[in-house]
C-alpha cells in the first residue's frame, strides 16, 4: 500500500497580507517562495551598519533615500513580499504607497545578515532570486558571518548574472544605476 501524502494548499498573497497586518509589531513577516518567514529582529550592530550606509548614500547621492524595512512586492509576477533592511530609491518613492511597494524606481535592495538559522537560505539564496525576479538592479548583501560585502547586479531570468564578493575593508564599487563607491573599512569593527 502506498503511503498517503497530505496536500496542503499554498497560502495566497492576500492571505499573507492579512496575516501580516495582524502580527504583533515585534514580529516581521515575509512571504518568499510561497512560504511565510519570520525575519529576525535586528541588533544594535545591524542598525549601525544600516545607519553607516544611509549616511554615505545621503552624502554622495542626496536625491536618493535608503528606506528601512519598506515592504516590497518581489519575485516573478510580484507574488512575494519582502522587507529588505534597506531600499535605495529616489526621495519620495514611498509617498502614497500602502504597506507594500512595487519595485519600479528601486535602485538597490540591502540586507545585513542576522545571526539566525535561516540566514543562509533567506539572504544568500531566496532574496537574490526574489530581488532579481522583481527587476531590482542591485542587491547589496552585508554578510557579517564572514565579514564580506557581496554585490549582485544584472538581473535576468530570476537571478543576477554578476556577483562580486569582497572582504570588509575593501573599496566596493556599486554599479549603475547606484554609482556609489563604499570604503568599507568602518565595517571591520563589526567582524567577529
GROMACS .gro file of N, CA and C in nm, residues 108-109 111 123-124 128 137-143 146-155 159-176 180-182 184:
model
  135
  108UNK      N    1   1.834   4.972  -0.550
  108UNK     CA    2   1.910   4.870  -0.477
  108UNK      C    3   1.832   4.823  -0.356
  109UNK      N    4   1.841   4.692  -0.330
  109UNK     CA    5   1.791   4.633  -0.205
  109UNK      C    6   1.914   4.597  -0.122
  111UNK      N    7   2.053   4.393   0.239
  111UNK     CA    8   2.031   4.304   0.353
  111UNK      C    9   2.161   4.297   0.433
  123UNK      N   10   1.892   3.507   0.303
  123UNK     CA   11   1.968   3.620   0.250
  123UNK      C   12   2.060   3.585   0.133
  124UNK      N   13   2.107   3.461   0.127
  124UNK     CA   14   2.205   3.424   0.024
  124UNK      C   15   2.143   3.345  -0.092
  128UNK      N   16   1.833   3.692  -0.323
  128UNK     CA   17   1.885   3.729  -0.456
  128UNK      C   18   1.789   3.689  -0.569
  137UNK      N   19   1.786   4.642  -0.977
  137UNK     CA   20   1.916   4.638  -1.045
  137UNK      C   21   2.034   4.589  -0.960
  138UNK      N   22   2.036   4.626  -0.831
  138UNK     CA   23   2.150   4.590  -0.746
  138UNK      C   24   2.098   4.535  -0.614
  139UNK      N   25   2.160   4.427  -0.569
  139UNK     CA   26   2.134   4.371  -0.436
  139UNK      C   27   2.266   4.372  -0.361
  140UNK      N   28   2.270   4.441  -0.247
  140UNK     CA   29   2.389   4.451  -0.165
  140UNK      C   30   2.368   4.368  -0.039
  141UNK      N   31   2.452   4.267  -0.021
  141UNK     CA   32   2.446   4.182   0.097
  141UNK      C   33   2.567   4.212   0.183
  142UNK      N   34   2.543   4.260   0.303
  142UNK     CA   35   2.649   4.283   0.401
  142UNK      C   36   2.646   4.162   0.493
  143UNK      N   37   2.744   4.075   0.473
  143UNK     CA   38   2.745   3.944   0.537
  143UNK      C   39   2.837   3.946   0.659
  146UNK      N   40   3.090   3.616   0.749
  146UNK     CA   41   3.228   3.601   0.701
  146UNK      C   42   3.292   3.736   0.669
  147UNK      N   43   3.236   3.844   0.727
  147UNK     CA   44   3.293   3.980   0.712
  147UNK      C   45   3.315   4.015   0.565
  148UNK      N   46   3.209   4.003   0.486
  148UNK     CA   47   3.221   4.033   0.343
  148UNK      C   48   3.104   4.117   0.294
  149UNK      N   49   3.127   4.177   0.180
  149UNK     CA   50   3.025   4.252   0.107
  149UNK      C   51   3.005   4.177  -0.024
  150UNK      N   52   2.880   4.148  -0.058
  150UNK     CA   53   2.851   4.082  -0.186
  150UNK      C   54   2.760   4.176  -0.265
  151UNK      N   55   2.805   4.208  -0.386
  151UNK     CA   56   2.728   4.294  -0.475
  151UNK      C   57   2.675   4.208  -0.589
  152UNK      N   58   2.543   4.202  -0.600
  152UNK     CA   59   2.476   4.131  -0.709
  152UNK      C   60   2.422   4.237  -0.804
  153UNK      N   61   2.437   4.214  -0.935
  153UNK     CA   62   2.375   4.305  -1.032
  153UNK      C   63   2.350   4.232  -1.163
  154UNK      N   64   2.290   4.302  -1.257
  154UNK     CA   65   2.249   4.249  -1.387
  154UNK      C   66   2.141   4.140  -1.372
  155UNK      N   67   2.023   4.178  -1.320
  155UNK     CA   68   1.917   4.079  -1.304
  155UNK      C   69   1.868   4.028  -1.439
  159UNK      N   70   1.751   3.565  -1.161
  159UNK     CA   71   1.882   3.555  -1.097
  159UNK      C   72   1.967   3.674  -1.140
  160UNK      N   73   2.072   3.700  -1.063
  160UNK     CA   74   2.168   3.804  -1.102
  160UNK      C   75   2.281   3.739  -1.180
  161UNK      N   76   2.314   3.797  -1.294
  161UNK     CA   77   2.420   3.741  -1.379
  161UNK      C   78   2.559   3.769  -1.322
  162UNK      N   79   2.573   3.874  -1.243
  162UNK     CA   80   2.704   3.910  -1.189
  162UNK      C   81   2.699   3.918  -1.037
  163UNK      N   82   2.803   3.865  -0.975
  163UNK     CA   83   2.814   3.866  -0.829
  163UNK      C   84   2.961   3.889  -0.794
  164UNK      N   85   2.988   3.984  -0.705
  164UNK     CA   86   3.125   4.011  -0.661
  164UNK      C   87   3.128   4.013  -0.509
  165UNK      N   88   3.221   3.938  -0.451
  165UNK     CA   89   3.234   3.929  -0.307
  165UNK      C   90   3.369   3.986  -0.265
  166UNK      N   91   3.366   4.081  -0.170
  166UNK     CA   92   3.487   4.146  -0.122
  166UNK      C   93   3.486   4.147   0.031
  167UNK      N   94   3.605   4.147   0.093
  167UNK     CA   95   3.610   4.147   0.239
  167UNK      C   96   3.582   4.285   0.297
  168UNK      N   97   3.534   4.289   0.423
  168UNK     CA   98   3.523   4.417   0.493
  168UNK      C   99   3.660   4.485   0.486
  169UNK      N  100   3.661   4.613   0.458
  169UNK     CA  101   3.785   4.689   0.445
  169UNK      C  102   3.816   4.723   0.300
  170UNK      N  103   3.759   4.650   0.207
  170UNK     CA  104   3.783   4.675   0.064
  170UNK      C  105   3.704   4.796   0.017
  171UNK      N  106   3.747   4.852  -0.094
  171UNK     CA  107   3.670   4.956  -0.161
  171UNK      C  108   3.573   4.884  -0.254
  172UNK      N  109   3.445   4.914  -0.238
  172UNK     CA  110   3.340   4.844  -0.313
  172UNK      C  111   3.271   4.944  -0.405
  173UNK      N  112   3.272   4.913  -0.533
  173UNK     CA  113   3.204   4.997  -0.633
  173UNK      C  114   3.065   4.939  -0.659
  174UNK      N  115   2.963   5.018  -0.626
  174UNK     CA  116   2.826   4.979  -0.656
  174UNK      C  117   2.795   5.027  -0.797
  175UNK      N  118   2.758   4.934  -0.888
  175UNK     CA  119   2.742   4.967  -1.029
  175UNK      C  120   2.616   5.050  -1.058
  176UNK      N  121   2.604   5.088  -1.186
  176UNK     CA  122   2.483   5.157  -1.233
  176UNK      C  123   2.361   5.077  -1.194
  180UNK      N  124   2.790   5.434  -0.662
  180UNK     CA  125   2.850   5.475  -0.535
  180UNK      C  126   2.972   5.390  -0.510
  181UNK      N  127   3.073   5.449  -0.450
  181UNK     CA  128   3.190   5.374  -0.407
  181UNK      C  129   3.192   5.377  -0.256
  182UNK      N  130   3.200   5.258  -0.195
  182UNK     CA  131   3.198   5.246  -0.050
  182UNK      C  132   3.336   5.208   0.002
  184UNK      N  133   3.470   5.037   0.289
  184UNK     CA  134   3.410   4.952   0.391
  184UNK      C  135   3.500   4.930   0.512
   0.00000   0.00000   0.00000
